[in-house]
PDB file of C-alpha atoms in Angstrom:
ATOM      1  CA  UNK A  12     114.727 102.772 154.523  1.00 58.00           C
ATOM      2  CA  UNK A  13     115.833 106.422 154.153  1.00 68.00           C
ATOM      3  CA  UNK A  14     113.100 109.047 154.621  1.00 87.00           C
ATOM      4  CA  UNK A  15     114.356 110.905 151.540  1.00 94.00           C
ATOM      5  CA  UNK A  16     112.294 109.912 148.521  1.00 97.00           C
ATOM      6  CA  UNK A  17     111.875 111.146 144.967  1.00 97.00           C
ATOM      7  CA  UNK A  18     108.742 112.367 143.289  1.00 95.00           C
ATOM      8  CA  UNK A  19     109.043 111.693 139.545  1.00 92.00           C
ATOM      9  CA  UNK A  20     106.571 113.978 137.761  1.00 89.00           C
ATOM     10  CA  UNK A  21     105.194 114.191 134.206  1.00 72.00           C
ATOM     11  CA  UNK A  22     103.523 117.612 134.152  1.00 60.00           C
ATOM     12  CA  UNK A  23     101.727 116.838 130.866  1.00 60.00           C
ATOM     13  CA  UNK A  24     100.095 113.559 131.944  1.00 56.00           C
ATOM     14  CA  UNK A  25      96.326 113.422 131.638  1.00 53.00           C
ATOM     15  CA  UNK A  26      96.241 116.788 129.805  1.00 56.00           C
ATOM     16  CA  UNK A  27      97.856 118.583 132.699  1.00 60.00           C
ATOM     17  CA  UNK A  28      96.691 116.428 135.623  1.00 61.00           C
ATOM     18  CA  UNK A  29     100.294 115.440 136.344  1.00 62.00           C
ATOM     19  CA  UNK A  30     101.276 119.005 137.151  1.00 72.00           C
ATOM     20  CA  UNK A  31      98.207 119.510 139.393  1.00 82.00           C
ATOM     21  CA  UNK A  32      98.762 116.189 141.140  1.00 87.00           C
ATOM     22  CA  UNK A  33     102.348 116.831 142.187  1.00 91.00           C
ATOM     23  CA  UNK A  34     101.584 119.312 144.938  1.00 94.00           C
ATOM     24  CA  UNK A  35      98.944 117.292 146.883  1.00 96.00           C
ATOM     25  CA  UNK A  36     101.026 114.159 146.466  1.00 97.00           C
ATOM     26  CA  UNK A  37     104.143 115.877 147.844  1.00 96.00           C
ATOM     27  CA  UNK A  38     102.159 117.405 150.696  1.00 97.00           C
ATOM     28  CA  UNK A  39     100.732 114.042 151.753  1.00 98.00           C
ATOM     29  CA  UNK A  40     104.180 112.431 151.643  1.00 97.00           C
ATOM     30  CA  UNK A  41     105.752 115.243 153.682  1.00 97.00           C
ATOM     31  CA  UNK A  42     102.892 115.060 156.239  1.00 97.00           C
ATOM     32  CA  UNK A  43     103.810 111.365 156.614  1.00 97.00           C
ATOM     33  CA  UNK A  44     107.315 112.359 157.554  1.00 97.00           C
ATOM     34  CA  UNK A  45     109.209 111.987 154.279  1.00 97.00           C
ATOM     35  CA  UNK A  46     111.687 114.387 152.750  1.00 97.00           C
ATOM     36  CA  UNK A  47     110.553 114.822 149.138  1.00 97.00           C
ATOM     37  CA  UNK A  48     112.720 115.729 146.174  1.00 95.00           C
ATOM     38  CA  UNK A  49     110.891 116.432 142.908  1.00 93.00           C
ATOM     39  CA  UNK A  50     112.373 115.408 139.568  1.00 90.00           C
ATOM     40  CA  UNK A  51     111.139 116.742 136.242  1.00 85.00           C
ATOM     41  CA  UNK A  52     112.586 116.174 132.796  1.00 71.00           C
ATOM     42  CA  UNK A  53     112.722 118.261 129.650  1.00 72.00           C
ATOM     43  CA  UNK A  54     111.695 115.114 127.747  1.00 78.00           C
ATOM     44  CA  UNK A  55     111.364 111.370 128.402  1.00 79.00           C
ATOM     45  CA  UNK A  56     115.105 110.745 127.894  1.00 86.00           C
ATOM     46  CA  UNK A  57     116.126 113.525 130.271  1.00 86.00           C
ATOM     47  CA  UNK A  58     113.520 112.459 132.823  1.00 86.00           C
ATOM     48  CA  UNK A  59     114.808 108.878 132.750  1.00 91.00           C
ATOM     49  CA  UNK A  60     118.418 110.055 133.206  1.00 93.00           C
ATOM     50  CA  UNK A  61     117.371 112.121 136.244  1.00 92.00           C
ATOM     51  CA  UNK A  62     115.331 109.205 137.703  1.00 94.00           C
ATOM     52  CA  UNK A  63     118.240 106.807 137.284  1.00 96.00           C
ATOM     53  CA  UNK A  64     120.455 109.343 139.001  1.00 96.00           C
ATOM     54  CA  UNK A  65     118.103 109.475 141.972  1.00 96.00           C
ATOM     55  CA  UNK A  66     118.094 105.654 142.228  1.00 97.00           C
ATOM     56  CA  UNK A  67     121.912 105.528 141.992  1.00 97.00           C
ATOM     57  CA  UNK A  68     122.171 108.187 144.717  1.00 96.00           C
ATOM     58  CA  UNK A  69     120.141 105.969 147.048  1.00 96.00           C
ATOM     59  CA  UNK A  70     116.688 107.481 147.125  1.00 97.00           C
ATOM     60  CA  UNK A  71     114.361 105.615 149.468  1.00 97.00           C
ATOM     61  CA  UNK A  72     111.683 105.275 146.776  1.00 98.00           C
ATOM     62  CA  UNK A  73     110.786 106.578 143.369  1.00 98.00           C
ATOM     63  CA  UNK A  74     107.220 107.805 143.180  1.00 97.00           C
ATOM     64  CA  UNK A  75     105.911 108.301 139.640  1.00 95.00           C
ATOM     65  CA  UNK A  76     103.179 110.918 139.139  1.00 94.00           C
ATOM     66  CA  UNK A  77     101.402 110.563 135.806  1.00 89.00           C
ATOM     67  CA  UNK A  78      99.856 107.764 133.738  1.00 86.00           C
ATOM     68  CA  UNK A  79     101.028 104.391 132.406  1.00 87.00           C
ATOM     69  CA  UNK A  80     103.574 106.164 130.191  1.00 87.00           C
ATOM     70  CA  UNK A  81     105.229 107.744 133.293  1.00 90.00           C
ATOM     71  CA  UNK A  82     105.073 104.443 135.107  1.00 94.00           C
ATOM     72  CA  UNK A  83     106.764 102.828 132.090  1.00 94.00           C
ATOM     73  CA  UNK A  84     109.604 105.343 132.215  1.00 94.00           C
ATOM     74  CA  UNK A  85     109.995 104.871 135.979  1.00 96.00           C
ATOM     75  CA  UNK A  86     110.300 101.124 135.520  1.00 97.00           C
ATOM     76  CA  UNK A  87     113.313 101.617 133.383  1.00 97.00           C
ATOM     77  CA  UNK A  88     115.000 103.335 136.387  1.00 97.00           C
ATOM     78  CA  UNK A  89     114.046 100.923 139.187  1.00 98.00           C
ATOM     79  CA  UNK A  90     113.733  97.514 137.545  1.00 98.00           C
ATOM     80  CA  UNK A  91     116.386  95.163 138.793  1.00 97.00           C
ATOM     81  CA  UNK A  92     117.150  97.306 141.834  1.00 97.00           C
ATOM     82  CA  UNK A  93     115.714  97.174 145.347  1.00 96.00           C
ATOM     83  CA  UNK A  94     114.416 100.778 145.185  1.00 98.00           C
ATOM     84  CA  UNK A  95     110.609 100.682 145.759  1.00 98.00           C
ATOM     85  CA  UNK A  96     108.332 102.167 143.134  1.00 98.00           C
ATOM     86  CA  UNK A  97     105.098 104.016 144.047  1.00 98.00           C
ATOM     87  CA  UNK A  98     102.466 105.130 141.547  1.00 97.00           C
ATOM     88  CA  UNK A  99     100.350 108.293 141.831  1.00 96.00           C
ATOM     89  CA  UNK A 100      98.187 107.501 138.830  1.00 94.00           C
ATOM     90  CA  UNK A 101      96.511 110.485 137.171  1.00 91.00           C
ATOM     91  CA  UNK A 102      96.792 109.556 133.509  1.00 85.00           C
ATOM     92  CA  UNK A 103      94.247 108.227 131.013  1.00 80.00           C
ATOM     93  CA  UNK A 104      94.718 104.492 131.464  1.00 83.00           C
ATOM     94  CA  UNK A 105      96.373 103.822 134.862  1.00 92.00           C
ATOM     95  CA  UNK A 106      96.310 100.035 134.311  1.00 93.00           C
ATOM     96  CA  UNK A 107      99.404  99.229 136.349  1.00 96.00           C
ATOM     97  CA  UNK A 108      98.108 101.174 139.344  1.00 96.00           C
ATOM     98  CA  UNK A 109      94.777  99.442 139.162  1.00 94.00           C
ATOM     99  CA  UNK A 110      96.513  96.053 139.111  1.00 94.00           C
ATOM    100  CA  UNK A 111      98.294  97.044 142.370  1.00 95.00           C
ATOM    101  CA  UNK A 112      95.038  98.205 143.999  1.00 94.00           C
ATOM    102  CA  UNK A 113      96.208 101.813 144.271  1.00 96.00           C
ATOM    103  CA  UNK A 114      93.866 104.861 144.161  1.00 96.00           C
ATOM    104  CA  UNK A 115      93.428 106.345 140.698  1.00 94.00           C
ATOM    105  CA  UNK A 116      93.098 110.093 139.968  1.00 92.00           C
ATOM    106  CA  UNK A 117      93.209 110.941 143.635  1.00 96.00           C
ATOM    107  CA  UNK A 118      96.824 112.022 144.184  1.00 96.00           C
ATOM    108  CA  UNK A 119      96.597 112.753 147.899  1.00 97.00           C
ATOM    109  CA  UNK A 120      94.927 109.429 148.603  1.00 98.00           C
ATOM    110  CA  UNK A 121      97.484 107.538 146.503  1.00 98.00           C
ATOM    111  CA  UNK A 122     100.376 109.316 148.245  1.00 98.00           C
ATOM    112  CA  UNK A 123      98.945 108.447 151.660  1.00 98.00           C
ATOM    113  CA  UNK A 124      98.645 104.779 150.710  1.00 98.00           C
ATOM    114  CA  UNK A 125     102.230 104.768 149.342  1.00 98.00           C
ATOM    115  CA  UNK A 126     103.571 106.531 152.470  1.00 97.00           C
ATOM    116  CA  UNK A 127     101.945 103.906 154.735  1.00 97.00           C
ATOM    117  CA  UNK A 128     103.220 101.114 152.526  1.00 97.00           C
ATOM    118  CA  UNK A 129     106.768 102.443 152.691  1.00 97.00           C
ATOM    119  CA  UNK A 130     106.673 103.010 156.468  1.00 96.00           C
ATOM    120  CA  UNK A 131     105.197  99.574 157.175  1.00 95.00           C
ATOM    121  CA  UNK A 132     107.203  97.882 154.408  1.00 93.00           C
ATOM    122  CA  UNK A 133     103.995  96.751 152.734  1.00 94.00           C
ATOM    123  CA  UNK A 134     105.912  96.112 149.555  1.00 97.00           C
ATOM    124  CA  UNK A 135     105.633  93.420 146.901  1.00 97.00           C
ATOM    125  CA  UNK A 136     108.120  92.092 144.346  1.00 98.00           C
ATOM    126  CA  UNK A 137     106.214  91.713 141.062  1.00 98.00           C
ATOM    127  CA  UNK A 138     107.114  90.368 137.641  1.00 98.00           C
ATOM    128  CA  UNK A 139     107.938  92.485 134.648  1.00 98.00           C
ATOM    129  CA  UNK A 140     108.202  91.708 130.939  1.00 98.00           C
ATOM    130  CA  UNK A 141     111.383  92.572 129.102  1.00 98.00           C
ATOM    131  CA  UNK A 142     111.900  93.105 125.392  1.00 98.00           C
ATOM    132  CA  UNK A 143     115.551  93.678 124.645  1.00 97.00           C
ATOM    133  CA  UNK A 144     116.556  96.299 127.210  1.00 96.00           C
ATOM    134  CA  UNK A 145     113.012  97.641 127.753  1.00 98.00           C
ATOM    135  CA  UNK A 146     110.876  96.601 130.746  1.00 98.00           C
ATOM    136  CA  UNK A 147     107.060  96.626 130.756  1.00 98.00           C
ATOM    137  CA  UNK A 148     104.476  96.052 133.443  1.00 98.00           C
ATOM    138  CA  UNK A 149     101.142  95.420 131.763  1.00 97.00           C
ATOM    139  CA  UNK A 150     100.593  94.220 128.200  1.00 96.00           C
ATOM    140  CA  UNK A 151     102.566  93.894 125.008  1.00 97.00           C
ATOM    141  CA  UNK A 152      99.982  94.526 122.287  1.00 95.00           C
ATOM    142  CA  UNK A 153     100.290  93.678 118.620  1.00 96.00           C
ATOM    143  CA  UNK A 154      97.931  93.438 115.643  1.00 90.00           C
ATOM    144  CA  UNK A 155      94.622  95.243 115.537  1.00 86.00           C
ATOM    145  CA  UNK A 156      95.090  97.082 118.845  1.00 81.00           C
ATOM    146  CA  UNK A 157      98.619  98.203 117.953  1.00 80.00           C
ATOM    147  CA  UNK A 158      97.431  99.512 114.602  1.00 74.00           C
ATOM    148  CA  UNK A 159      94.747 101.543 116.432  1.00 74.00           C
ATOM    149  CA  UNK A 160      97.606 102.969 118.483  1.00 72.00           C
ATOM    150  CA  UNK A 161      99.589 103.700 115.338  1.00 69.00           C
ATOM    151  CA  UNK A 162      96.670 105.559 113.735  1.00 72.00           C
ATOM    152  CA  UNK A 163      95.738 107.362 116.962  1.00 69.00           C
ATOM    153  CA  UNK A 164      99.285 108.576 117.445  1.00 68.00           C
ATOM    154  CA  UNK A 165      99.196 110.105 113.944  1.00 72.00           C
ATOM    155  CA  UNK A 166      95.971 111.995 114.578  1.00 70.00           C
ATOM    156  CA  UNK A 167      96.203 115.556 115.828  1.00 71.00           C
ATOM    157  CA  UNK A 168      92.456 115.852 116.516  1.00 70.00           C
ATOM    158  CA  UNK A 169      90.516 115.094 118.568  1.00 69.00           C
ATOM    159  CA  UNK A 170      92.434 114.722 121.877  1.00 63.00           C
ATOM    160  CA  UNK A 171      92.099 112.178 124.679  1.00 61.00           C
ATOM    161  CA  UNK A 172      90.500 108.777 124.472  1.00 61.00           C
ATOM    162  CA  UNK A 173      87.969 109.836 121.819  1.00 67.00           C
ATOM    163  CA  UNK A 174      90.846 110.014 119.346  1.00 65.00           C
ATOM    164  CA  UNK A 175      91.464 106.294 119.787  1.00 63.00           C
ATOM    165  CA  UNK A 176      87.754 105.481 119.484  1.00 70.00           C
ATOM    166  CA  UNK A 177      87.815 107.126 116.090  1.00 76.00           C
ATOM    167  CA  UNK A 178      91.062 105.389 115.198  1.00 70.00           C
ATOM    168  CA  UNK A 179      89.448 102.048 116.138  1.00 71.00           C
ATOM    169  CA  UNK A 180      86.534 102.705 113.794  1.00 73.00           C
ATOM    170  CA  UNK A 181      88.921 103.544 110.947  1.00 72.00           C
ATOM    171  CA  UNK A 182      91.011 100.471 111.544  1.00 70.00           C
ATOM    172  CA  UNK A 183      87.885  98.253 111.611  1.00 72.00           C
ATOM    173  CA  UNK A 184      87.006  99.438 108.126  1.00 70.00           C
ATOM    174  CA  UNK A 185      90.462  98.526 106.797  1.00 74.00           C
ATOM    175  CA  UNK A 186      91.728  95.663 108.940  1.00 79.00           C
ATOM    176  CA  UNK A 187      92.603  92.165 107.722  1.00 85.00           C
ATOM    177  CA  UNK A 188      94.000  89.356 109.900  1.00 91.00           C
ATOM    178  CA  UNK A 189      97.799  89.018 110.086  1.00 93.00           C
ATOM    179  CA  UNK A 190      99.935  85.902 109.692  1.00 97.00           C
ATOM    180  CA  UNK A 191     101.890  85.409 112.862  1.00 98.00           C
ATOM    181  CA  UNK A 192     104.659  83.008 113.812  1.00 98.00           C
ATOM    182  CA  UNK A 193     104.430  82.474 117.620  1.00 98.00           C
ATOM    183  CA  UNK A 194     107.047  80.679 119.676  1.00 98.00           C
ATOM    184  CA  UNK A 195     106.403  79.784 123.281  1.00 98.00           C
ATOM    185  CA  UNK A 196     109.276  78.908 125.693  1.00 98.00           C
ATOM    186  CA  UNK A 197     111.514  77.976 122.766  1.00 96.00           C
ATOM    187  CA  UNK A 198     109.156  75.325 121.404  1.00 98.00           C
ATOM    188  CA  UNK A 199     108.117  74.721 117.835  1.00 97.00           C
ATOM    189  CA  UNK A 200     106.851  77.881 116.143  1.00 98.00           C
ATOM    190  CA  UNK A 201     103.066  78.037 115.403  1.00 97.00           C
ATOM    191  CA  UNK A 202     101.839  79.719 112.273  1.00 98.00           C
ATOM    192  CA  UNK A 203      98.432  81.386 112.818  1.00 97.00           C
ATOM    193  CA  UNK A 204      96.177  83.904 111.189  1.00 96.00           C
ATOM    194  CA  UNK A 205      95.285  86.325 113.969  1.00 96.00           C
ATOM    195  CA  UNK A 206      93.539  89.602 114.551  1.00 93.00           C
ATOM    196  CA  UNK A 207      95.727  90.389 117.511  1.00 93.00           C
ATOM    197  CA  UNK A 208      98.187  88.753 119.958  1.00 97.00           C
ATOM    198  CA  UNK A 209      98.466  90.262 123.435  1.00 97.00           C
ATOM    199  CA  UNK A 210     101.234  89.218 125.856  1.00 98.00           C
ATOM    200  CA  UNK A 211      99.972  89.981 129.337  1.00 98.00           C
ATOM    201  CA  UNK A 212     102.155  90.374 132.428  1.00 98.00           C
ATOM    202  CA  UNK A 213      99.205  92.304 133.824  1.00 97.00           C
ATOM    203  CA  UNK A 214      95.579  91.773 132.949  1.00 97.00           C
ATOM    204  CA  UNK A 215      94.539  95.018 131.275  1.00 94.00           C
ATOM    205  CA  UNK A 216      95.494  97.825 128.946  1.00 89.00           C
ATOM    206  CA  UNK A 217      93.827 100.941 127.496  1.00 82.00           C
ATOM    207  CA  UNK A 218      92.246 101.964 130.820  1.00 83.00           C
ATOM    208  CA  UNK A 219      90.657  98.689 131.957  1.00 86.00           C
ATOM    209  CA  UNK A 220      90.330  96.562 128.859  1.00 87.00           C
ATOM    210  CA  UNK A 221      90.888  93.076 130.344  1.00 94.00           C
ATOM    211  CA  UNK A 222      92.548  91.519 127.352  1.00 94.00           C
ATOM    212  CA  UNK A 223      94.434  88.955 129.562  1.00 97.00           C
ATOM    213  CA  UNK A 224      92.064  88.683 132.532  1.00 97.00           C
ATOM    214  CA  UNK A 225      93.847  85.715 134.113  1.00 97.00           C
ATOM    215  CA  UNK A 226      97.280  87.285 134.114  1.00 98.00           C
ATOM    216  CA  UNK A 227      99.052  87.257 137.494  1.00 98.00           C
ATOM    217  CA  UNK A 228     101.852  89.722 138.347  1.00 98.00           C
ATOM    218  CA  UNK A 229     103.569  87.121 140.554  1.00 98.00           C
ATOM    219  CA  UNK A 230     103.525  83.745 138.730  1.00 98.00           C
ATOM    220  CA  UNK A 231     106.538  84.165 136.465  1.00 98.00           C
ATOM    221  CA  UNK A 232     104.441  83.618 133.333  1.00 98.00           C
ATOM    222  CA  UNK A 233     102.708  85.663 130.677  1.00 98.00           C
ATOM    223  CA  UNK A 234      99.147  85.047 129.636  1.00 98.00           C
ATOM    224  CA  UNK A 235      99.139  85.167 125.824  1.00 98.00           C
ATOM    225  CA  UNK A 236      95.722  85.986 124.296  1.00 98.00           C
ATOM    226  CA  UNK A 237      95.397  85.175 120.597  1.00 97.00           C
ATOM    227  CA  UNK A 238      92.271  86.424 118.840  1.00 94.00           C
ATOM    228  CA  UNK A 239      92.010  84.448 115.618  1.00 94.00           C
ATOM    229  CA  UNK A 240      91.067  85.392 112.039  1.00 93.00           C
ATOM    230  CA  UNK A 241      87.957  87.346 112.880  1.00 88.00           C
ATOM    231  CA  UNK A 242      85.747  89.011 110.305  1.00 85.00           C
ATOM    232  CA  UNK A 243      84.911  92.635 111.027  1.00 83.00           C
ATOM    233  CA  UNK A 244      81.449  91.560 112.172  1.00 85.00           C
ATOM    234  CA  UNK A 245      82.903  89.050 114.646  1.00 87.00           C
ATOM    235  CA  UNK A 246      85.487  91.505 115.885  1.00 82.00           C
ATOM    236  CA  UNK A 247      82.725  94.054 116.552  1.00 80.00           C
ATOM    237  CA  UNK A 248      80.973  91.375 118.726  1.00 83.00           C
ATOM    238  CA  UNK A 249      84.082  90.147 120.491  1.00 83.00           C
ATOM    239  CA  UNK A 250      86.030  93.338 121.180  1.00 78.00           C
ATOM    240  CA  UNK A 251      83.516  95.041 123.494  1.00 82.00           C
ATOM    241  CA  UNK A 252      83.623  91.941 125.740  1.00 90.00           C
ATOM    242  CA  UNK A 253      87.263  92.727 126.471  1.00 86.00           C
ATOM    243  CA  UNK A 254      86.137  95.400 128.931  1.00 83.00           C
ATOM    244  CA  UNK A 255      84.556  92.661 131.079  1.00 88.00           C
ATOM    245  CA  UNK A 256      87.107  90.025 130.335  1.00 92.00           C
ATOM    246  CA  UNK A 257      84.394  87.703 129.000  1.00 92.00           C
ATOM    247  CA  UNK A 258      85.948  87.289 125.513  1.00 93.00           C
ATOM    248  CA  UNK A 259      87.967  84.209 126.451  1.00 93.00           C
ATOM    249  CA  UNK A 260      85.007  81.820 125.883  1.00 93.00           C
ATOM    250  CA  UNK A 261      84.672  82.829 122.261  1.00 93.00           C
ATOM    251  CA  UNK A 262      85.842  80.064 119.842  1.00 94.00           C
ATOM    252  CA  UNK A 263      88.158  82.504 118.029  1.00 94.00           C
ATOM    253  CA  UNK A 264      90.081  83.281 121.238  1.00 96.00           C
ATOM    254  CA  UNK A 265      92.927  81.089 122.558  1.00 97.00           C
ATOM    255  CA  UNK A 266      95.063  81.631 125.677  1.00 98.00           C
ATOM    256  CA  UNK A 267      98.551  80.271 126.285  1.00 98.00           C
ATOM    257  CA  UNK A 268     100.902  80.607 129.251  1.00 98.00           C
ATOM    258  CA  UNK A 269     104.608  80.975 128.816  1.00 98.00           C
ATOM    259  CA  UNK A 270     107.667  82.653 130.259  1.00 98.00           C
ATOM    260  CA  UNK A 271     109.160  83.558 126.830  1.00 98.00           C
ATOM    261  CA  UNK A 272     107.158  84.592 123.788  1.00 98.00           C
ATOM    262  CA  UNK A 273     108.500  85.242 120.342  1.00 98.00           C
ATOM    263  CA  UNK A 274     106.292  87.061 117.823  1.00 98.00           C
ATOM    264  CA  UNK A 275     106.986  87.419 114.090  1.00 98.00           C
ATOM    265  CA  UNK A 276     104.693  89.277 111.709  1.00 97.00           C
ATOM    266  CA  UNK A 277     105.030  91.656 108.823  1.00 96.00           C
ATOM    267  CA  UNK A 278     103.919  95.268 109.144  1.00 91.00           C
ATOM    268  CA  UNK A 279     103.028  95.120 112.824  1.00 94.00           C
ATOM    269  CA  UNK A 280     104.340  97.375 115.629  1.00 93.00           C
ATOM    270  CA  UNK A 281     104.543  96.128 119.194  1.00 96.00           C
ATOM    271  CA  UNK A 282     103.416  98.387 122.026  1.00 95.00           C
ATOM    272  CA  UNK A 283     104.047  97.755 125.720  1.00 96.00           C
ATOM    273  CA  UNK A 284     102.367  99.802 128.455  1.00 94.00           C
ATOM    274  CA  UNK A 285     101.001 101.804 125.552  1.00 89.00           C
ATOM    275  CA  UNK A 286     104.491 102.799 124.416  1.00 92.00           C
ATOM    276  CA  UNK A 287     105.913 101.780 121.001  1.00 93.00           C
ATOM    277  CA  UNK A 288     108.591  99.115 121.111  1.00 95.00           C
ATOM    278  CA  UNK A 289     109.193  98.890 117.420  1.00 94.00           C
ATOM    279  CA  UNK A 290     108.242  96.501 114.589  1.00 96.00           C
ATOM    280  CA  UNK A 291     108.001  92.782 115.039  1.00 97.00           C
ATOM    281  CA  UNK A 292     109.828  90.394 115.326  1.00 98.00           C
ATOM    282  CA  UNK A 293     110.067  90.775 119.124  1.00 98.00           C
ATOM    283  CA  UNK A 294     110.784  88.415 121.954  1.00 98.00           C
ATOM    284  CA  UNK A 295     109.371  89.054 125.407  1.00 98.00           C
ATOM    285  CA  UNK A 296     110.693  87.412 128.597  1.00 98.00           C
ATOM    286  CA  UNK A 297     108.880  87.400 131.935  1.00 98.00           C
ATOM    287  CA  UNK A 298     111.303  88.207 134.773  1.00 98.00           C
ATOM    288  CA  UNK A 299     110.154  87.173 138.219  1.00 98.00           C
ATOM    289  CA  UNK A 300     110.227  89.673 140.997  1.00 98.00           C
ATOM    290  CA  UNK A 301     111.940  92.322 138.839  1.00 98.00           C
ATOM    291  CA  UNK A 302     110.552  95.377 140.645  1.00 98.00           C
ATOM    292  CA  UNK A 303     109.543  96.176 144.200  1.00 98.00           C
ATOM    293  CA  UNK A 304     106.272  98.164 144.428  1.00 98.00           C
ATOM    294  CA  UNK A 305     104.189  99.846 147.080  1.00 97.00           C
ATOM    295  CA  UNK A 306     100.763  98.242 147.282  1.00 95.00           C
ATOM    296  CA  UNK A 307      97.401  99.065 148.907  1.00 88.00           C
TER     297      UNK A 307
END
């Protein structure tokens, strides 16, 4: 592997933590003997163009500095190639980095782990989800949780995770179950009334909410968590259990496993890795070994 690698930086991640993290990450990588080129973008589209250019030019690895959003952009550049991806996770959620066992919010430590992984070829090919031309690493969310995202994204105040806590309270007051049509691996469509449907390549979203706690990044299958037609009272009881992954034994929760999942519902936006995919209907496919990653 070439010693020339690319640091892919989002300076706005984690309310500025991305900018502060770039220097210690670069220093640790250079101390390990790597030649580091830093790539910034004027916006997500420009950043992705630059990252793809680095991969095309043969960079030894693409190291994303930021949160799950930055990791999501980086995936679009490296998925389907043999270029390794490293994550210096300094964002709000950092769910993909946690799934790989990488240090979180410690950029120098994360860079040291990545450097050692690259030098010793401690790399792993993991699965990704794909919707159309977009790759995702963790969870495709739809229903109650995606409506919380919709509302939170419209709010200008407050900032940070508290904004989404307020959005969740607002959505609880207004939410009604949604009629879904779910198709698994091309089988017969199931019509269900559901509060949410989460398609998990990884186990968690939202900074450690274990919505699909049994999901495995290497088995070629999604875990599909369906939370049924809960009342607001039941949802208030069930949803906090997601942080521990203990919600699966509730009678309103069903889990399926499939390599292809089709979702149809009216008025629902799909989010993957916390990024909007667009309105349903959507079809997600699990692609085995789609990206090579540095692991702890």
